[in-house]
Amino acid sequence: MGSIRPVACRALLVCLFAANAYGQSASRGTAASRPVPERTVRLEGQVVEAATGLPLAGAHVRLLTTSFGAATDSLGRFSIAGIAPGFYTAEAGMLGFETRQAGVEVQAAQAGTSLFFSLADASLSLSEIVVTPGRFSMQRAAAGSLRSLSSDELNRMPNLSDDIYRAVQRMPGLSGSDYSARFTVRGGEHDEVLVTLDGLELQDPFHLKDIGGGALSIVDVEAIGGVDLMTGAFTAEYGNRLSGVFALTSIEPDPERIETSVGISLMNARVKSQGTFNQGAGSWLVLGRRGYMDLLLQLTSQSQNYAPRYYDGFARITHRLGRRHTVSLQALGSRDDLQFAEEDEPDDRARTSYGNGYVWSQLRSVWSSRLYSETVLSLSHVAHLRRGVDTRVSDGRASYRVYDHRSFMTYALKQDWQLELGDRSQLKWGVVLRNHDAFYRYSSADFIEEAASLQAGPAYLETRLTQRRGGTSAGGYGSFRQRLGERLIAEAGLRYDAATWSHDRHLSPRLNAGFQLDAQTTLLAGWGYFHQTQGLHELMLPDPNARFYPAERAEHRVLGLSRVLGESASLRVDVYQKRKTNLRPRFVSLIGDATNLFPEIGDDRIELTPSSGSAEGIEILLDKKFGSRFNGWLSYALSRAEDRVDGRRVAKRFDQRHTFFADASFRLGARMGINLTWQYHTGWRYTAIDVELVRPPGGESFYRKHFGPLNEEVLPAYHRLDVRIQRDFSLRQSTLEAYIEVRNAYNRKNIRLFNYLPINQEDDSVLLIPEPQTWLPIMPAFGLQWNLTR
């Protein structure tokens, strides 16, 4: 079909290697000075229970604004080594106890400094206790959630371009590819995950969408202060998605200082500034990022005809209105442009452009000690333009032409309420109203070689569509949470969703419960129905009978067990089953090339009409901290994801039966650390191909493809090791953070698909020579960030 389709992959690889070569050449021109050894000391102490004076084992002690921390042993003692002399704020906490902070000055002349904490009991409010199995809280802890990745852990995890989407793909139940930041949850599709930022739903929030659907997120990791990931049986306030929730919260500025930072990494450069005003009553955060793939390609002369550019920015201003209300105004925007032209075929060209824009205001109100509300008023605009032409047919006719322009706008009002009914009951309810407007203009012409050679019809398959659609959608929910005895908490909820363009009206009942078996063990269970309406922007334009289908439905059944294992260790086991019905038709590419710019006109494109789907599995996560210098975690998942097509069970392309992750983090002194991440999963599925040579009388010969049973073959297993070394430097009134990262350190050639080279035989049969195409090879990366604090 032409060389435009795989060019995105080739150019991405060229850019990444060019960036690495440029960094190496720059480093060779500077002589490194030998660092002066820095004196380090040790902080020791004990944590006890205030009521009894007994030691607390498994309590966490950390030094705020640093990456240092430790857990107490069976005698409640802790030790933090390798810290530099200075003044610190130490914080001690444990589930079920109040958090305490204390200032401590560590002096170089002292061999060690002692600190003592006495923690009082803290009865968690109902809203703080997690009753959702498969929930992971990151950067901020959710009470009752055993796995909570800190900001430091997330920042030190190896991942391409410091993308939060790629970092969380280590969590059990998620799967993704090297090219794309998008992930799937427990056998669902990519679009079955609800993504929100500060209460606003984001539509397709990715850069470089021509590469695997989105190579990077438009939300910079430096703007994120908290992450909640839910992989199943989420409660009633989350709607219109079948598989999961990815809820992001922007960072809160430190009220005592103003921070400015400048950073550069393999893929982009950023500037961030944050601070407070009006004596801490208000705060502001501004962040901008520019991807420079186009500049690197031009500087290295690797490609003059491929120019991908992207930008994004986020801004938020917040202010307290008296004692009861806090109002904020946020804006998020992004832009992508890609232009390509073949060097030897100037008429072969492609251009794509994508834009996302969001403006919203958030009002949080405390009406009394028991009644809270949050209101979000928003405007969203998402648009894209794709144009391409290929003239590789011998007589000069275009092999294909594509023009695709879409624009989608949404006005929304969302309000949530929470009422505490004493200490044992809680009521939540809310509503969201949206008005949508969509514009489509699409045309394509695909040259059909078989039709032209056989003279059996038109040589082109053409599609044309121009539409403007509008509609409204609404959602509402109510849930009641009750403490039943001292060990059991249950929440029952009901959700209603409706959309005018698809005539959907659905009720989704849900039930979650948490039972504390003992002081270290909690059993979680979840069940519910989940509906997902086809979005007004999701009309399948290449389909000659393009229309909106009724909402799809999924039933979740999840059982989870969390247990604290002695000192600083935890175990988590989840068992899940998901049944999907009322699935709408979808188009899939049998070859599955993630770098194809125009997959809808591929000769491997088919319409798939599953009658139902299923996913089931078991996930195990073991987390262990070994003092202040080493911690690690292991996860394993056994899963299966299938569709029922034409009466038979068909495995999904990204079905991976066995998945294993191992992560280890080491502290090498006061300011240096190394992180190792190894992953393995069973090879993904693919469809076998055979080719027939056709010689029509009076016409040109051509190859006719024949595909085997859908997704019946299995690729070799995928595995790789990623390494990241990070070093912090203290400067005058500022700090410098630097890292070096190696992705796929032992250069594993993980196969993603097979291309076939046809060889004609004398008997007119065709011999196919498979040419494996691999995922990303070994790839060094680097990054620098300078932080100025006033």
mmCIF file of C-alpha atoms in Angstrom, residues 56-271:
data_model
loop_
_atom_site.group_PDB
_atom_site.id
_atom_site.type_symbol
_atom_site.label_atom_id
_atom_site.label_comp_id
_atom_site.label_asym_id
_atom_site.label_seq_id
_atom_site.Cartn_x
_atom_site.Cartn_y
_atom_site.Cartn_z
ATOM 1 C CA LEU A 56 4.296 -0.275 66.638
ATOM 2 C CA ALA A 57 5.737 -2.644 64.034
ATOM 3 C CA GLY A 58 5.305 -1.715 60.375
ATOM 4 C CA ALA A 59 4.879 2.036 60.943
ATOM 5 C CA HIS A 60 6.365 4.222 58.195
ATOM 6 C CA VAL A 61 8.785 7.075 58.924
ATOM 7 C CA ARG A 62 9.906 9.434 56.159
ATOM 8 C CA LEU A 63 11.754 12.720 55.776
ATOM 9 C CA LEU A 64 9.505 15.163 53.962
ATOM 10 C CA THR A 65 10.742 16.680 50.663
ATOM 11 C CA THR A 66 13.311 13.844 50.397
ATOM 12 C CA SER A 67 13.287 10.240 49.184
ATOM 13 C CA PHE A 68 14.505 8.861 52.543
ATOM 14 C CA GLY A 69 12.336 6.707 54.732
ATOM 15 C CA ALA A 70 12.149 3.488 56.731
ATOM 16 C CA ALA A 71 9.719 1.129 58.418
ATOM 17 C CA THR A 72 9.782 0.075 62.057
ATOM 18 C CA ASP A 73 10.771 -3.415 63.152
ATOM 19 C CA SER A 74 9.048 -5.649 65.729
ATOM 20 C CA LEU A 75 10.316 -3.356 68.525
ATOM 21 C CA GLY A 76 9.046 -0.224 66.810
ATOM 22 C CA ARG A 77 12.568 0.926 65.964
ATOM 23 C CA PHE A 78 13.678 2.531 62.719
ATOM 24 C CA SER A 79 16.957 3.650 61.189
ATOM 25 C CA ILE A 80 17.537 6.013 58.249
ATOM 26 C CA ALA A 81 21.142 6.054 57.030
ATOM 27 C CA GLY A 82 23.033 8.036 54.416
ATOM 28 C CA ILE A 83 21.402 11.423 54.975
ATOM 29 C CA ALA A 84 23.303 14.697 54.765
ATOM 30 C CA PRO A 85 23.581 16.975 57.819
ATOM 31 C CA GLY A 86 20.826 19.557 58.047
ATOM 32 C CA PHE A 87 17.341 20.306 59.356
ATOM 33 C CA TYR A 88 14.507 17.949 58.378
ATOM 34 C CA THR A 89 10.829 17.407 59.048
ATOM 35 C CA ALA A 90 10.161 13.760 59.892
ATOM 36 C CA GLU A 91 6.708 12.194 59.589
ATOM 37 C CA ALA A 92 5.503 8.932 61.160
ATOM 38 C CA GLY A 93 2.248 7.185 60.377
ATOM 39 C CA MET A 94 0.445 3.871 60.237
ATOM 40 C CA LEU A 95 -2.955 2.676 59.084
ATOM 41 C CA GLY A 96 -5.407 3.189 61.948
ATOM 42 C CA PHE A 97 -3.241 5.789 63.733
ATOM 43 C CA GLU A 98 -2.877 9.542 63.461
ATOM 44 C CA THR A 99 0.105 10.936 61.539
ATOM 45 C CA ARG A 100 2.708 12.868 63.525
ATOM 46 C CA GLN A 101 5.456 15.253 62.384
ATOM 47 C CA ALA A 102 8.550 16.496 64.174
ATOM 48 C CA GLY A 103 11.453 18.738 63.242
ATOM 49 C CA VAL A 104 14.936 17.370 63.772
ATOM 50 C CA GLU A 105 18.402 18.788 63.195
ATOM 51 C CA VAL A 106 21.021 16.256 62.153
ATOM 52 C CA GLN A 107 24.563 17.437 62.772
ATOM 53 C CA ALA A 108 27.732 16.177 61.166
ATOM 54 C CA ALA A 109 29.548 15.880 64.478
ATOM 55 C CA GLN A 110 27.027 13.378 65.778
ATOM 56 C CA ALA A 111 27.316 9.682 65.018
ATOM 57 C CA GLY A 112 23.548 9.366 65.115
ATOM 58 C CA THR A 113 20.415 11.323 66.089
ATOM 59 C CA SER A 114 17.422 9.821 67.931
ATOM 60 C CA LEU A 115 13.745 10.637 67.438
ATOM 61 C CA PHE A 116 10.665 9.357 69.274
ATOM 62 C CA PHE A 117 7.045 9.218 68.020
ATOM 63 C CA SER A 118 3.911 8.395 69.997
ATOM 64 C CA LEU A 119 0.918 7.745 67.717
ATOM 65 C CA ALA A 120 -2.686 7.953 68.909
ATOM 66 C CA ASP A 121 -5.502 5.845 67.515
ATOM 67 C CA ALA A 122 -7.310 7.375 64.549
ATOM 68 C CA SER A 123 -10.702 6.073 63.543
ATOM 69 C CA LEU A 124 -10.872 6.310 59.768
ATOM 70 C CA SER A 125 -13.954 7.964 58.339
ATOM 71 C CA LEU A 126 -16.101 5.853 56.054
ATOM 72 C CA SER A 127 -15.033 7.855 52.990
ATOM 73 C CA GLU A 128 -11.355 7.081 53.689
ATOM 74 C CA ILE A 129 -11.746 3.305 53.772
ATOM 75 C CA VAL A 130 -11.288 1.491 50.464
ATOM 76 C CA VAL A 131 -13.967 -1.073 49.594
ATOM 77 C CA THR A 132 -13.049 -1.353 45.894
ATOM 78 C CA PRO A 133 -10.910 -4.374 44.978
ATOM 79 C CA GLY A 134 -8.307 -3.675 42.301
ATOM 80 C CA ARG A 135 -7.609 -0.104 43.426
ATOM 81 C CA PHE A 136 -4.089 1.349 43.343
ATOM 82 C CA SER A 137 -3.288 4.744 44.833
ATOM 83 C CA MET A 138 -0.133 6.493 43.652
ATOM 84 C CA GLN A 139 1.715 9.606 44.847
ATOM 85 C CA ARG A 140 -0.754 9.906 47.704
ATOM 86 C CA ALA A 141 -1.945 7.131 49.978
ATOM 87 C CA ALA A 142 -5.558 6.021 50.173
ATOM 88 C CA ALA A 143 -6.429 4.558 53.540
ATOM 89 C CA GLY A 144 -6.832 0.825 53.283
ATOM 90 C CA SER A 145 -4.933 0.635 50.007
ATOM 91 C CA LEU A 146 -1.759 -1.386 50.578
ATOM 92 C CA ARG A 147 0.020 -0.465 47.338
ATOM 93 C CA SER A 148 0.770 3.256 47.252
ATOM 94 C CA LEU A 149 3.607 4.422 44.993
ATOM 95 C CA SER A 150 5.191 7.645 46.183
ATOM 96 C CA SER A 151 6.183 10.493 43.871
ATOM 97 C CA ASP A 152 9.803 9.470 44.312
ATOM 98 C CA GLU A 153 9.084 5.849 43.305
ATOM 99 C CA LEU A 154 7.163 6.945 40.224
ATOM 100 C CA ASN A 155 9.836 9.419 39.168
ATOM 101 C CA ARG A 156 12.593 6.823 39.463
ATOM 102 C CA MET A 157 10.802 4.088 37.513
ATOM 103 C CA PRO A 158 12.226 3.612 34.016
ATOM 104 C CA ASN A 159 9.689 4.753 31.434
ATOM 105 C CA LEU A 160 9.949 6.493 28.093
ATOM 106 C CA SER A 161 9.741 10.286 28.422
ATOM 107 C CA ASP A 162 8.602 10.197 32.087
ATOM 108 C CA ASP A 163 5.019 9.385 31.097
ATOM 109 C CA ILE A 164 2.591 8.494 33.902
ATOM 110 C CA TYR A 165 0.664 6.193 31.534
ATOM 111 C CA ARG A 166 3.768 4.093 30.894
ATOM 112 C CA ALA A 167 4.717 4.012 34.588
ATOM 113 C CA VAL A 168 1.375 2.542 35.723
ATOM 114 C CA GLN A 169 1.495 -0.231 33.122
ATOM 115 C CA ARG A 170 3.505 -2.179 35.720
ATOM 116 C CA MET A 171 0.355 -2.639 37.796
ATOM 117 C CA PRO A 172 -1.354 -6.074 37.641
ATOM 118 C CA GLY A 173 -4.187 -6.308 35.126
ATOM 119 C CA LEU A 174 -2.778 -3.740 32.674
ATOM 120 C CA SER A 175 -1.172 -4.375 29.307
ATOM 121 C CA GLY A 176 0.391 -2.048 26.751
ATOM 122 C CA SER A 177 2.913 -1.879 23.922
ATOM 123 C CA ASP A 178 6.302 -0.211 23.379
ATOM 124 C CA TYR A 179 4.867 2.299 20.911
ATOM 125 C CA SER A 180 1.735 3.388 22.721
ATOM 126 C CA ALA A 181 1.103 5.028 26.093
ATOM 127 C CA ARG A 182 -2.437 3.660 26.022
ATOM 128 C CA PHE A 183 -3.145 0.588 28.099
ATOM 129 C CA THR A 184 -5.889 -1.984 28.418
ATOM 130 C CA VAL A 185 -7.430 -3.159 31.687
ATOM 131 C CA ARG A 186 -8.268 -6.802 32.287
ATOM 132 C CA GLY A 187 -8.966 -7.712 28.680
ATOM 133 C CA GLY A 188 -10.916 -4.572 27.790
ATOM 134 C CA GLU A 189 -10.346 -2.240 24.856
ATOM 135 C CA HIS A 190 -8.228 0.916 25.089
ATOM 136 C CA ASP A 191 -11.271 3.201 25.148
ATOM 137 C CA GLU A 192 -12.908 1.347 28.068
ATOM 138 C CA VAL A 193 -10.889 3.323 30.655
ATOM 139 C CA LEU A 194 -12.360 6.522 32.130
ATOM 140 C CA VAL A 195 -9.646 9.219 32.371
ATOM 141 C CA THR A 196 -10.215 12.310 34.533
ATOM 142 C CA LEU A 197 -8.094 15.262 35.653
ATOM 143 C CA ASP A 198 -9.345 17.274 38.637
ATOM 144 C CA GLY A 199 -12.852 15.927 38.115
ATOM 145 C CA LEU A 200 -13.012 16.544 34.331
ATOM 146 C CA GLU A 201 -13.286 13.666 31.857
ATOM 147 C CA LEU A 202 -10.568 13.727 29.166
ATOM 148 C CA GLN A 203 -11.197 12.371 25.673
ATOM 149 C CA ASP A 204 -8.301 10.548 23.998
ATOM 150 C CA PRO A 205 -5.576 12.596 25.810
ATOM 151 C CA PHE A 206 -2.539 11.548 23.766
ATOM 152 C CA HIS A 207 0.222 12.959 21.575
ATOM 153 C CA LEU A 208 1.455 11.304 18.343
ATOM 154 C CA LYS A 209 -1.799 9.421 17.807
ATOM 155 C CA ASP A 210 -0.525 8.010 14.520
ATOM 156 C CA ILE A 211 1.863 5.788 16.505
ATOM 157 C CA GLY A 212 -0.057 3.067 18.304
ATOM 158 C CA GLY A 213 -2.992 5.372 18.964
ATOM 159 C CA GLY A 214 -0.908 7.718 21.114
ATOM 160 C CA ALA A 215 2.786 7.515 21.975
ATOM 161 C CA LEU A 216 2.661 10.010 24.877
ATOM 162 C CA SER A 217 0.134 11.514 27.254
ATOM 163 C CA ILE A 218 -0.808 15.195 26.966
ATOM 164 C CA VAL A 219 -0.735 15.480 30.779
ATOM 165 C CA ASP A 220 2.843 16.067 31.927
ATOM 166 C CA VAL A 221 3.858 13.934 34.900
ATOM 167 C CA GLU A 222 5.186 17.101 36.605
ATOM 168 C CA ALA A 223 1.613 18.419 36.813
ATOM 169 C CA ILE A 224 0.290 15.353 38.630
ATOM 170 C CA GLY A 225 -0.029 15.211 42.402
ATOM 171 C CA GLY A 226 -2.130 12.074 42.830
ATOM 172 C CA VAL A 227 -3.324 9.042 40.870
ATOM 173 C CA ASP A 228 -6.141 6.598 41.579
ATOM 174 C CA LEU A 229 -6.243 3.551 39.307
ATOM 175 C CA MET A 230 -9.239 1.220 39.553
ATOM 176 C CA THR A 231 -9.188 -1.965 37.511
ATOM 177 C CA GLY A 232 -12.643 -3.324 38.271
ATOM 178 C CA ALA A 233 -15.911 -3.102 40.243
ATOM 179 C CA PHE A 234 -15.558 0.664 40.758
ATOM 180 C CA THR A 235 -18.324 2.432 42.637
ATOM 181 C CA ALA A 236 -21.352 4.264 41.223
ATOM 182 C CA GLU A 237 -19.851 7.771 40.940
ATOM 183 C CA TYR A 238 -17.810 6.546 37.945
ATOM 184 C CA GLY A 239 -19.846 5.855 34.822
ATOM 185 C CA ASN A 240 -19.969 5.232 31.081
ATOM 186 C CA ARG A 241 -16.913 2.934 30.995
ATOM 187 C CA LEU A 242 -16.681 -0.845 30.975
ATOM 188 C CA SER A 243 -13.256 -1.672 32.415
ATOM 189 C CA GLY A 244 -11.412 0.864 34.572
ATOM 190 C CA VAL A 245 -10.864 4.349 35.973
ATOM 191 C CA PHE A 246 -7.688 6.444 35.780
ATOM 192 C CA ALA A 247 -8.299 9.503 37.981
ATOM 193 C CA LEU A 248 -5.551 12.163 38.025
ATOM 194 C CA THR A 249 -5.244 15.074 40.432
ATOM 195 C CA SER A 250 -2.970 18.056 39.803
ATOM 196 C CA ILE A 251 -0.200 18.882 42.255
ATOM 197 C CA GLU A 252 -0.727 21.252 45.179
ATOM 198 C CA PRO A 253 2.013 23.926 45.498
ATOM 199 C CA ASP A 254 3.991 24.152 48.731
ATOM 200 C CA PRO A 255 2.463 27.089 50.682
ATOM 201 C CA GLU A 256 5.848 28.170 52.050
ATOM 202 C CA ARG A 257 7.852 28.612 48.846
ATOM 203 C CA ILE A 258 7.811 29.425 45.131
ATOM 204 C CA GLU A 259 9.327 26.850 42.817
ATOM 205 C CA THR A 260 10.520 27.152 39.228
ATOM 206 C CA SER A 261 11.964 24.248 37.265
ATOM 207 C CA VAL A 262 13.355 23.663 33.792
ATOM 208 C CA GLY A 263 13.750 20.146 32.448
ATOM 209 C CA ILE A 264 14.905 18.367 29.322
ATOM 210 C CA SER A 265 14.581 14.684 28.433
ATOM 211 C CA LEU A 266 14.889 12.449 25.422
ATOM 212 C CA MET A 267 11.575 13.512 23.882
ATOM 213 C CA ASN A 268 10.770 17.007 25.148
ATOM 214 C CA ALA A 269 11.642 20.098 27.178
ATOM 215 C CA ARG A 270 9.463 21.645 29.882
ATOM 216 C CA VAL A 271 9.148 24.720 32.103
#
